[in-house]
PDB file of C-alpha atoms in Angstrom:
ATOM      1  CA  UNK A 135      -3.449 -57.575 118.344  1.00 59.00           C
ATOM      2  CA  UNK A 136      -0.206 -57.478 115.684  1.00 63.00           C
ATOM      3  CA  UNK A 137      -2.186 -59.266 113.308  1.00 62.00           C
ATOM      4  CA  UNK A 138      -0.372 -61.491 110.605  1.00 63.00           C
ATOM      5  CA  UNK A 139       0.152 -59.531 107.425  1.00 66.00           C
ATOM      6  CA  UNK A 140      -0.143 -60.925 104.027  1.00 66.00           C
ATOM      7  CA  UNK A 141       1.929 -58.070 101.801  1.00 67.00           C
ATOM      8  CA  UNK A 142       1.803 -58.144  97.601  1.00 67.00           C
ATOM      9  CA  UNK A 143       5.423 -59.135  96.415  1.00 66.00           C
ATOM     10  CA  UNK A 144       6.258 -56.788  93.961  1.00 64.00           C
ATOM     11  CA  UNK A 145       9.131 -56.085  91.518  1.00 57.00           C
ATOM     12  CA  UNK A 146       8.916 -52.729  91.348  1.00 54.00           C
ATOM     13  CA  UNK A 147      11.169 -50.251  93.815  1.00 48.00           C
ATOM     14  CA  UNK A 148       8.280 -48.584  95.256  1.00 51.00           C
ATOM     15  CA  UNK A 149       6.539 -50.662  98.024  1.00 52.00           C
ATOM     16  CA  UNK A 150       2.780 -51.438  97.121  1.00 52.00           C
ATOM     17  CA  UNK A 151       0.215 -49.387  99.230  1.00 55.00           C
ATOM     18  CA  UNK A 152      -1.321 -50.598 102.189  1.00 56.00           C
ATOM     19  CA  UNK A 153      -4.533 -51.554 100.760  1.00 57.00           C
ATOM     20  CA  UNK A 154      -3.298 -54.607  98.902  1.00 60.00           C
ATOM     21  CA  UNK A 155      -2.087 -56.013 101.895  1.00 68.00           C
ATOM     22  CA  UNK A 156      -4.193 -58.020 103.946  1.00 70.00           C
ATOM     23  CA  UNK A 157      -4.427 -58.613 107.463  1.00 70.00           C
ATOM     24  CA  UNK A 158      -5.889 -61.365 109.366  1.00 69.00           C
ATOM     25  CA  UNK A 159      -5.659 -62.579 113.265  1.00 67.00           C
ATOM     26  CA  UNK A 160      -8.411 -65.471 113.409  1.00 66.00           C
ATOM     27  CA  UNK A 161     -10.591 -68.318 111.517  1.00 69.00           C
ATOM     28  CA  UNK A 162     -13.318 -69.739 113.745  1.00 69.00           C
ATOM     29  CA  UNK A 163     -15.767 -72.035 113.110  1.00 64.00           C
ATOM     30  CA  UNK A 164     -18.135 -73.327 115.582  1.00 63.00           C
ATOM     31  CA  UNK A 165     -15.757 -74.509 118.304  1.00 69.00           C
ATOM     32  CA  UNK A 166     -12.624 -74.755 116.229  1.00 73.00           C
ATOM     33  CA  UNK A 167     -10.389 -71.896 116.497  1.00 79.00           C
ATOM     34  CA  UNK A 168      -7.114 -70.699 114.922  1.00 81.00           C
ATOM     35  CA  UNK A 169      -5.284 -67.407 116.177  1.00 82.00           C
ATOM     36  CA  UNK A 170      -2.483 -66.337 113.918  1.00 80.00           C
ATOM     37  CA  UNK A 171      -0.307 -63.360 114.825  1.00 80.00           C
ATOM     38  CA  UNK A 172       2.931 -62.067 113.615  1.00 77.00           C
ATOM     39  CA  UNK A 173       4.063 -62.055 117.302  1.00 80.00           C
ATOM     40  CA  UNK A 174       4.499 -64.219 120.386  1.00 82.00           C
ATOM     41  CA  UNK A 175       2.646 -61.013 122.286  1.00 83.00           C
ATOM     42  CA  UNK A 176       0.269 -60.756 119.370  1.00 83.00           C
ATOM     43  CA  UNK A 177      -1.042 -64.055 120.391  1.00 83.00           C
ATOM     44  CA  UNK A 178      -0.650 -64.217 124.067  1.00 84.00           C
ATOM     45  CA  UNK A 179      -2.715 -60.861 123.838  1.00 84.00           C
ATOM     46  CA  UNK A 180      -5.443 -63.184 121.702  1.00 84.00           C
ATOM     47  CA  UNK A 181      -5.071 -66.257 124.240  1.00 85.00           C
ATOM     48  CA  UNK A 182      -5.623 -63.711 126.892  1.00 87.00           C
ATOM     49  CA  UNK A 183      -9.449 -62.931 125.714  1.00 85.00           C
ATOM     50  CA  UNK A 184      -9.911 -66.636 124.903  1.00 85.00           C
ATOM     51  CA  UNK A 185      -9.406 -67.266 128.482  1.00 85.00           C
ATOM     52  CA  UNK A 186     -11.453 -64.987 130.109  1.00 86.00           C
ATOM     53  CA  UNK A 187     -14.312 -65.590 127.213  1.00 84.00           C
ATOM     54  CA  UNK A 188     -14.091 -69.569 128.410  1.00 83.00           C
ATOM     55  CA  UNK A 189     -14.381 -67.808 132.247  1.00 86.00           C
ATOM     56  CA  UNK A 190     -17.294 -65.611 131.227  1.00 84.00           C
ATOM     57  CA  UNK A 191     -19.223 -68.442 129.870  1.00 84.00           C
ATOM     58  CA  UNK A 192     -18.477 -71.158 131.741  1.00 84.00           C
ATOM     59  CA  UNK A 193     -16.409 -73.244 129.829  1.00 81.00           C
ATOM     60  CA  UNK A 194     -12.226 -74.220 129.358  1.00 80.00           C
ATOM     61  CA  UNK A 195     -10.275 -75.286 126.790  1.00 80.00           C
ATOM     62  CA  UNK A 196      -8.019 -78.712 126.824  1.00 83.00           C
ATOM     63  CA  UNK A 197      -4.700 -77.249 126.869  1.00 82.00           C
ATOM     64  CA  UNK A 198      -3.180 -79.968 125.871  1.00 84.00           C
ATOM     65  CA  UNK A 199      -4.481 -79.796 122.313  1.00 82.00           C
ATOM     66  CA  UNK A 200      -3.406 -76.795 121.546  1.00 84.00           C
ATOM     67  CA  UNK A 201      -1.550 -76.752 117.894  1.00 82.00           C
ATOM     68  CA  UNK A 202       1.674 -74.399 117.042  1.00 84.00           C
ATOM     69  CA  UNK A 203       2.200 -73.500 113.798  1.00 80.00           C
ATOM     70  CA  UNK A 204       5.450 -71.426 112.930  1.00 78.00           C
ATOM     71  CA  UNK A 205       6.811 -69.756 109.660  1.00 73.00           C
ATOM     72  CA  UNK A 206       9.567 -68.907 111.262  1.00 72.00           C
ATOM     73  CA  UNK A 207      11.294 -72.486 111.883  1.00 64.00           C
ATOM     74  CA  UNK A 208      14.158 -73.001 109.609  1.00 61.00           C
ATOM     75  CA  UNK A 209      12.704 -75.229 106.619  1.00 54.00           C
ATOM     76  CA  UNK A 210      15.343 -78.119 107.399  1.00 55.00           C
ATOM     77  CA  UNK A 211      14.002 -78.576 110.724  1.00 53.00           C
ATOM     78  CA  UNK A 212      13.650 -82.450 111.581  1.00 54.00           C
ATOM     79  CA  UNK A 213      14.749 -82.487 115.108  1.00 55.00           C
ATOM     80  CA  UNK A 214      12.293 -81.941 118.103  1.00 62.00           C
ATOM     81  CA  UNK A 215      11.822 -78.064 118.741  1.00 71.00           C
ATOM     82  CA  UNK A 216      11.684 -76.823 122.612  1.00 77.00           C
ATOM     83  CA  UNK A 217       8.310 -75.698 123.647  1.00 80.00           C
ATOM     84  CA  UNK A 218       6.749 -72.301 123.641  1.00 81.00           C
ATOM     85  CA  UNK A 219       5.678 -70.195 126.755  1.00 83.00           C
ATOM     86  CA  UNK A 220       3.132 -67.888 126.706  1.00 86.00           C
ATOM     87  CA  UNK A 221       2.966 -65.488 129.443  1.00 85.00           C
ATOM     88  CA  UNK A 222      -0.718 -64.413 130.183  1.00 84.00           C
ATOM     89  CA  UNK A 223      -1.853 -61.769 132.592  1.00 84.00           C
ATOM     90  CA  UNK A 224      -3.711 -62.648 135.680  1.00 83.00           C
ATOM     91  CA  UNK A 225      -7.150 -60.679 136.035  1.00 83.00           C
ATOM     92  CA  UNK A 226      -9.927 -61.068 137.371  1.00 84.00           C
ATOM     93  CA  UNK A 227     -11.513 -63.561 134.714  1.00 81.00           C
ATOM     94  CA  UNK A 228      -8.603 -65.290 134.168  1.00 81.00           C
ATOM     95  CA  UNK A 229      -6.466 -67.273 136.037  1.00 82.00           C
ATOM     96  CA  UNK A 230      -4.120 -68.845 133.917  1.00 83.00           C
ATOM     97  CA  UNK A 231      -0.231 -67.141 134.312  1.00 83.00           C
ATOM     98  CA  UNK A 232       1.332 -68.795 131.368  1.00 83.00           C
ATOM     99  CA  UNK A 233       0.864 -71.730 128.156  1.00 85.00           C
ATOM    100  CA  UNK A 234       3.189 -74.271 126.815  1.00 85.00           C
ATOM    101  CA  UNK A 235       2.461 -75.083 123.464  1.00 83.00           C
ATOM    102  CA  UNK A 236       5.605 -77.313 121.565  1.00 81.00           C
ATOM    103  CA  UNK A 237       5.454 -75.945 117.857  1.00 82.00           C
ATOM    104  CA  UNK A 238       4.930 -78.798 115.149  1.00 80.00           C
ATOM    105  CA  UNK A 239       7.564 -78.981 112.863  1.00 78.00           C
ATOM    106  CA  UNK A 240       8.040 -77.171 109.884  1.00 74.00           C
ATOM    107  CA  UNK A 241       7.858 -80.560 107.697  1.00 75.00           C
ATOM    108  CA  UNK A 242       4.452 -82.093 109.642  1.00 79.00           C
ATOM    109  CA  UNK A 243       1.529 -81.580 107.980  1.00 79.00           C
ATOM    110  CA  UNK A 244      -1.448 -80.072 110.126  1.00 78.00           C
ATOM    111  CA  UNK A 245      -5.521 -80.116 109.620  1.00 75.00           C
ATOM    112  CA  UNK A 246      -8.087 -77.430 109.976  1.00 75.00           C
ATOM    113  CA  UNK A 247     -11.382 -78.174 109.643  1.00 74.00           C
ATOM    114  CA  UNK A 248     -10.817 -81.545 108.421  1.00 73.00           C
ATOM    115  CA  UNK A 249      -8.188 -80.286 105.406  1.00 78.00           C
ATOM    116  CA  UNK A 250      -4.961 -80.866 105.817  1.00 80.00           C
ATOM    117  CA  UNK A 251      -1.857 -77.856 105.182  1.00 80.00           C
ATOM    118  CA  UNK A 252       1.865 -78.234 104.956  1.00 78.00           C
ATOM    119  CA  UNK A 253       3.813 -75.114 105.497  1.00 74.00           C
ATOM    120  CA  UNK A 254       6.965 -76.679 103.240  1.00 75.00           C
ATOM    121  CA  UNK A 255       3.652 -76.848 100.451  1.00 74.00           C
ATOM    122  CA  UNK A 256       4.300 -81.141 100.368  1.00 79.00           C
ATOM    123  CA  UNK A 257       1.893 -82.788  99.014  1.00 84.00           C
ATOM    124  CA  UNK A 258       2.833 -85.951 100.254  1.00 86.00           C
ATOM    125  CA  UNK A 259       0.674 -86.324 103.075  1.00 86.00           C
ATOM    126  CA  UNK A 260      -2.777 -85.525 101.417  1.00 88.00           C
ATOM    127  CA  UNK A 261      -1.462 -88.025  98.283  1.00 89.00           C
ATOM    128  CA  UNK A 262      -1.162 -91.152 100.611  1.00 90.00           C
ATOM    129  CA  UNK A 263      -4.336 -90.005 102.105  1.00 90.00           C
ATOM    130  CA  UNK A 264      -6.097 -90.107  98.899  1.00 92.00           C
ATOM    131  CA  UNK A 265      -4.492 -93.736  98.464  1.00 93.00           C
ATOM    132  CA  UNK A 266      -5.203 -94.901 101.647  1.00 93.00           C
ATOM    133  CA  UNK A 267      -8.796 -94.200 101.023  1.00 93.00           C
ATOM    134  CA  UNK A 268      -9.086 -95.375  97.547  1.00 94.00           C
ATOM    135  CA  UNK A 269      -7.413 -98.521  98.751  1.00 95.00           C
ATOM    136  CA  UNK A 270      -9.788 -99.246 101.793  1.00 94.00           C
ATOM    137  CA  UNK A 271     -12.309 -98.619  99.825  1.00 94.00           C
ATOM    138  CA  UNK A 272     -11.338-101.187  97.186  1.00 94.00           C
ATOM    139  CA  UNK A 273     -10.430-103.432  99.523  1.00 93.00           C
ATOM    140  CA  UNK A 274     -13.667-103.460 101.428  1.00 93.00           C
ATOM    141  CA  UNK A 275     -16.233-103.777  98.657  1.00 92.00           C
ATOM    142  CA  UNK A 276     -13.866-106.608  97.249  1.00 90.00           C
ATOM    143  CA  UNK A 277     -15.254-109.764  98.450  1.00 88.00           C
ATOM    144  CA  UNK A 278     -18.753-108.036  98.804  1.00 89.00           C
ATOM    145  CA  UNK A 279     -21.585-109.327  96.536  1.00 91.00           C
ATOM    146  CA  UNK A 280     -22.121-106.077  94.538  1.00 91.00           C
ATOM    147  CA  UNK A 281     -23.077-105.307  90.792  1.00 92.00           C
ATOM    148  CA  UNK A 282     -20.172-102.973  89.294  1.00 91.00           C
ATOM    149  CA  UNK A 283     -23.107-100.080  88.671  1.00 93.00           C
ATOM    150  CA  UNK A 284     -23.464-100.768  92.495  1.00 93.00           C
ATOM    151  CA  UNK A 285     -19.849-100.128  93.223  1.00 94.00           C
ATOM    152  CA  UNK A 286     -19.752 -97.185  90.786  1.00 94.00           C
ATOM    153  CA  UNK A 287     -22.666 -95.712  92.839  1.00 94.00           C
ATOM    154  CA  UNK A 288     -20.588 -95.712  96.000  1.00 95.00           C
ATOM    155  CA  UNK A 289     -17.539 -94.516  94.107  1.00 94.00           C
ATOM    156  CA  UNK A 290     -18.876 -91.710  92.635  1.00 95.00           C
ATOM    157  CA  UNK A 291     -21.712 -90.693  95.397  1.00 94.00           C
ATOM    158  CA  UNK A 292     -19.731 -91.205  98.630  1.00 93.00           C
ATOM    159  CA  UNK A 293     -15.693 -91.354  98.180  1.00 94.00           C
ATOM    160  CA  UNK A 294     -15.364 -88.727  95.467  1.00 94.00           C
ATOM    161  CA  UNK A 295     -17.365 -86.353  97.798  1.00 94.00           C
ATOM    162  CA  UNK A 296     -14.283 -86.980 100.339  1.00 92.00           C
ATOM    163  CA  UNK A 297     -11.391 -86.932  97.784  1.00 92.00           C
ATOM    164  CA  UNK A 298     -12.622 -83.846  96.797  1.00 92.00           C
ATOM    165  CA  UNK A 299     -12.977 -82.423 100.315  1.00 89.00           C
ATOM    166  CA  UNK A 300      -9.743 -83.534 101.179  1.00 87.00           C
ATOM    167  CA  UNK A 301      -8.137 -81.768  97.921  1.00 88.00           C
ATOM    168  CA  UNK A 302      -9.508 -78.525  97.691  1.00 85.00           C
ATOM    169  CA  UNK A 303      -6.189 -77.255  98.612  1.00 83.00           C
ATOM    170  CA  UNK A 304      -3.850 -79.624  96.788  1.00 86.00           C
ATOM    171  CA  UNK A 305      -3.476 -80.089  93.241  1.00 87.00           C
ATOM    172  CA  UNK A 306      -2.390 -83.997  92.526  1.00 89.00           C
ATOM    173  CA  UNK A 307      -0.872 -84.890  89.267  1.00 91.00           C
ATOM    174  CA  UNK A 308      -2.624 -87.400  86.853  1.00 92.00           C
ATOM    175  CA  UNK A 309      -0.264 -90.066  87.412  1.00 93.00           C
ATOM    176  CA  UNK A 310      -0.737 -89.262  91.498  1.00 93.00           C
ATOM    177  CA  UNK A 311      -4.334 -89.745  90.641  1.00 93.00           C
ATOM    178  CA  UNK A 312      -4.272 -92.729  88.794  1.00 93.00           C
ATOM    179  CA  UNK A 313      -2.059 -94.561  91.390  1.00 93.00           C
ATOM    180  CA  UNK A 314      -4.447 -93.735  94.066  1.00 93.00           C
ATOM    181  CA  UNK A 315      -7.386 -95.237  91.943  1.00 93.00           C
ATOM    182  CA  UNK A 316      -5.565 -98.043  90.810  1.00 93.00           C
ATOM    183  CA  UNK A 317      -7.165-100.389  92.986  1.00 94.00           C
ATOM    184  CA  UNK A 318     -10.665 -98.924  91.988  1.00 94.00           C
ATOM    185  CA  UNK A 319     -10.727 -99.200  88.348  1.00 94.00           C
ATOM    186  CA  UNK A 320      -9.146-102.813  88.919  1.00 93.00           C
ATOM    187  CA  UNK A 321     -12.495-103.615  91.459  1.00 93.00           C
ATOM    188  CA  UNK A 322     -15.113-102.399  88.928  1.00 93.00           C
ATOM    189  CA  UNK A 323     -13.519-104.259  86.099  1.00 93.00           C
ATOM    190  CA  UNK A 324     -13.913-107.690  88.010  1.00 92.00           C
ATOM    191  CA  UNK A 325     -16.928-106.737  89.341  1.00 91.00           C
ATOM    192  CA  UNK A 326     -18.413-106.408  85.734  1.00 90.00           C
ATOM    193  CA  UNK A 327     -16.217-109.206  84.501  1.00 91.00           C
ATOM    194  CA  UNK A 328     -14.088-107.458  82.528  1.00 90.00           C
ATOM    195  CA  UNK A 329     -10.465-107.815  81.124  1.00 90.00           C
ATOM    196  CA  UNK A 330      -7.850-106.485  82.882  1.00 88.00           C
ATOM    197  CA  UNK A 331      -6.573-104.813  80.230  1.00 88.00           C
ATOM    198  CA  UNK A 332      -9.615-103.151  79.084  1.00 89.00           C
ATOM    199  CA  UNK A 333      -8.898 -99.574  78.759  1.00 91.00           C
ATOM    200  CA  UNK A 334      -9.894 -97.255  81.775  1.00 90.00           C
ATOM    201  CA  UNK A 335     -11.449 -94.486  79.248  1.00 90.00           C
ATOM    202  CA  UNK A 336     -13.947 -96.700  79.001  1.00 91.00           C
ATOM    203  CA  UNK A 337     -15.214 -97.253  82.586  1.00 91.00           C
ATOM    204  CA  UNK A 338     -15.454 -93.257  82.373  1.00 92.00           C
ATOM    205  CA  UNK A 339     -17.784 -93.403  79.507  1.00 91.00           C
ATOM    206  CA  UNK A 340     -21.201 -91.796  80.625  1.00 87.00           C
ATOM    207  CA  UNK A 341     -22.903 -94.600  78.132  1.00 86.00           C
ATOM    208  CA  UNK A 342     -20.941 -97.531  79.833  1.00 83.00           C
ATOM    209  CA  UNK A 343     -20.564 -97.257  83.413  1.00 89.00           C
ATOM    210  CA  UNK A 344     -20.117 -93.527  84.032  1.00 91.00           C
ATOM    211  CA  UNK A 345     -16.790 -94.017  86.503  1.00 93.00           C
ATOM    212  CA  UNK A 346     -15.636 -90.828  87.444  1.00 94.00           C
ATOM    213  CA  UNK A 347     -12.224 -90.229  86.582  1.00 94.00           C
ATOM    214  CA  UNK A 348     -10.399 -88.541  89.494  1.00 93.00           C
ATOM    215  CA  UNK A 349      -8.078 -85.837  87.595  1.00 93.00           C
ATOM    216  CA  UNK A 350     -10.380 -84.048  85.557  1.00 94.00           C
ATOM    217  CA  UNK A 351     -12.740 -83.802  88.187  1.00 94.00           C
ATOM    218  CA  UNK A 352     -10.197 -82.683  90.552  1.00 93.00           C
ATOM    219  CA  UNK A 353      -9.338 -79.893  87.994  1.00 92.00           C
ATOM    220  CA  UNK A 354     -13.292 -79.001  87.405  1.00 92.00           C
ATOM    221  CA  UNK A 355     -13.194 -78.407  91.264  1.00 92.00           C
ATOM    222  CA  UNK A 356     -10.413 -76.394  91.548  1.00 89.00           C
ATOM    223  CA  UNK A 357     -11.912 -74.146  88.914  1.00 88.00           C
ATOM    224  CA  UNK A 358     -15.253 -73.768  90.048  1.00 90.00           C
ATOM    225  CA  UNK A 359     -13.636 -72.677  93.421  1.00 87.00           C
ATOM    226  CA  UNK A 360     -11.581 -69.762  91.879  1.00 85.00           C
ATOM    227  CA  UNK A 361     -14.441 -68.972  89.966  1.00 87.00           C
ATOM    228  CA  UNK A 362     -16.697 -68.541  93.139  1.00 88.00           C
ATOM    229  CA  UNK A 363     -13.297 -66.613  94.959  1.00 85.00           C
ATOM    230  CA  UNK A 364     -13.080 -63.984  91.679  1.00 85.00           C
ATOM    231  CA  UNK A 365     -16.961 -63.349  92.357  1.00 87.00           C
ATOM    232  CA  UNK A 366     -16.869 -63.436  95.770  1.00 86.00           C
ATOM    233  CA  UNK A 367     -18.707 -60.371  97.271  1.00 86.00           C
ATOM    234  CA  UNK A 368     -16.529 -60.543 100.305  1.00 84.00           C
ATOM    235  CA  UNK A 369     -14.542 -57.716 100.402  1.00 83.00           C
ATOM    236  CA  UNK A 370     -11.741 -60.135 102.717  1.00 80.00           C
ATOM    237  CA  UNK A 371     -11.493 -62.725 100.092  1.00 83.00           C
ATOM    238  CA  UNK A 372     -11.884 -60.205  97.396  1.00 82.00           C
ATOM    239  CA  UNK A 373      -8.304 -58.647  98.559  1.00 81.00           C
ATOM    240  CA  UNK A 374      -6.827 -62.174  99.315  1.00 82.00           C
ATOM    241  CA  UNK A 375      -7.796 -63.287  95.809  1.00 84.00           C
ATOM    242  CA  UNK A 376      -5.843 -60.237  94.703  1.00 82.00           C
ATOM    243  CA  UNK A 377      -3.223 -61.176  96.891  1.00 81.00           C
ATOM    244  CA  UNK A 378      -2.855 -64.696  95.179  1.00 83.00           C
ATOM    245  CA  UNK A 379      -2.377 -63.270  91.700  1.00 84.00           C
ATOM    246  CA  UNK A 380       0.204 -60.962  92.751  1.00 82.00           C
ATOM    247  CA  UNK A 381       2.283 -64.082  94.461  1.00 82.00           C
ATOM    248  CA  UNK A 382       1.856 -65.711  90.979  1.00 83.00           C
ATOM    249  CA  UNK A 383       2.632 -63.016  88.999  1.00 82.00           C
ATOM    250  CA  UNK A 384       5.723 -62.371  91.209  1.00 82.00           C
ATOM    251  CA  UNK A 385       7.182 -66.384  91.901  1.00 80.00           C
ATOM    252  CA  UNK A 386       6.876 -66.268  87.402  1.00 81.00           C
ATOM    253  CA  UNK A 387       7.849 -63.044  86.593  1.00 82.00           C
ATOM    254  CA  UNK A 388       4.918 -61.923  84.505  1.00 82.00           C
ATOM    255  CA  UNK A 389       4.328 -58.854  83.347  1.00 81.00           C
ATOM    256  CA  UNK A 390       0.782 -59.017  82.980  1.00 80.00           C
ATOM    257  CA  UNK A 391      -2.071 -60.709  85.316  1.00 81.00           C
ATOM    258  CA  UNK A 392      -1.995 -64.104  85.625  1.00 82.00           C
ATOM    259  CA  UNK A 393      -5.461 -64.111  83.884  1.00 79.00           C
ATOM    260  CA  UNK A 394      -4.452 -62.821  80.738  1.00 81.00           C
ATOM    261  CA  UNK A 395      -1.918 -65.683  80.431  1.00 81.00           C
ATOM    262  CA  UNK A 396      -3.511 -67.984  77.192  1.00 79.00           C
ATOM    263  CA  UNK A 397       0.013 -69.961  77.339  1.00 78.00           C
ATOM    264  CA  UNK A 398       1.913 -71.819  80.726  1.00 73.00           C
ATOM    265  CA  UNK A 399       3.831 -73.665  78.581  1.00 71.00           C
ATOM    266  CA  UNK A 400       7.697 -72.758  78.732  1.00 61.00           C
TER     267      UNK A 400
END
């Protein structure tokens, strides 16, 4: 099915063997389904079996939904890109000759399973979403008649939750993550009548009010996550965590593995 092939960068002049590659041609969960191929006939060979499965049991697919994602656009692409046929074979079980699919462009930002990717790696998308949430949230409890320990709750037991959801694949900056919770740490003073100018550290004191501040937490995430990849017992994500310290090691020329690096700093 010309499955799309993740190869190890390497340095060296000899090409890596074959087993540190890895290879994959589909992510499904429940009714959600992405097929990525290397090749237009890679995945008109893949949308072929989707269409006779939906014939087999009785079910179709809204066409018009379907989502192109493409490497292969030029990075400065802002213009409107022409749509994409698919030509399908006509059987028995399927009936469908051909798809038209327009590819999203290289600069959009696209969602599976509720996160949110950007081929370019922009972060910009997920950041104002992360705003926009902190700021309807703000804005919503405002004029209600809540305690601050009240709003705290809500904070830290409902939105965080989604901020963190919504970030598991994008790493935010502190001052990205204090801009987004501007308007938060500005409701919970007023709400406990406090200064303005009172220091936010202390709305993040477990004795005070126990606020959770956004950028460490983000960061205790993000490392409990590659902890649970490096364990994994999944021989797939075993090799794809593999993969991702061989990309670091190769975009920063290190010698050694990325996690024998005590020292970033340049």
């Amino acid at each position: 099915m010309d499955p799309y092939i993740l190869r190890s960068p390497t340095l060296l002049l000899t090409t890596t063997d074959d087993t540190s590659h890895v290879t994959i041609n589909n992510l499904v969960f429940m009714d959600d389904s992405t097929l990525i191929s290397s090749s237009t006939a890679g995945l008109e060979h893949m949308l072929l079996i989707t269409e006779e499965f939906y014939t087999l049991n009785n079910t179709s697919a809204n066409h018009q939904k379907y989502v192109l994602i493409s490497n292969s656009l030029p990075l400065t692409t802002t213009s409107a890109t022409s749509p994409v046929e698919f030509n399908l074979e006509l059987f028995p079980l399927n009936s469908i000759s051909s798809l038209s699919v327009i590819p999203i462009s290289i600069s959009s930002s696209f969602r599976f399973l509720g996160v949110w990717f950007n081929i370019k790696g922009s972060r910009n998308f997920v950041k104002k979403q992360i705003a926009d949430e902190c700021n309807s949230f703000a804005t919503t409890l405002h004029s209600v008649r809540l305690s601050a320990k009240q709003v705290v709750y809500l904070y830290n037991a409902m939105l965080i939750p989604k901020l963190e959801y919504r970030m598991q694949v994008t790493h935010l900056s502190e001052k990205d993550c204090y801009a987004a919770t501007r308007l938060i740490h500005s409701l919970v003073k007023h709400k406990a009548n406090f200064s303005c100018s009172l220091p936010n550290s202390i709305l993040y004191l477990s004795q005070a009010l126990g606020l959770i501040n956004l950028f460490p937490y983000m960061i205790q995430c993000h490392v409990n996550n590659l902890f649970l990849i490096a364990n994994s017992s999944t021989p797939f994500i075993q090799r794809l965590f593999v993969y991702r310290l061989r990309l670091i090691q190769f975009r920063f020329l290190i010698p050694i593995s990325p996690l024998n690096v005590d020292d970033w700093s340049l």
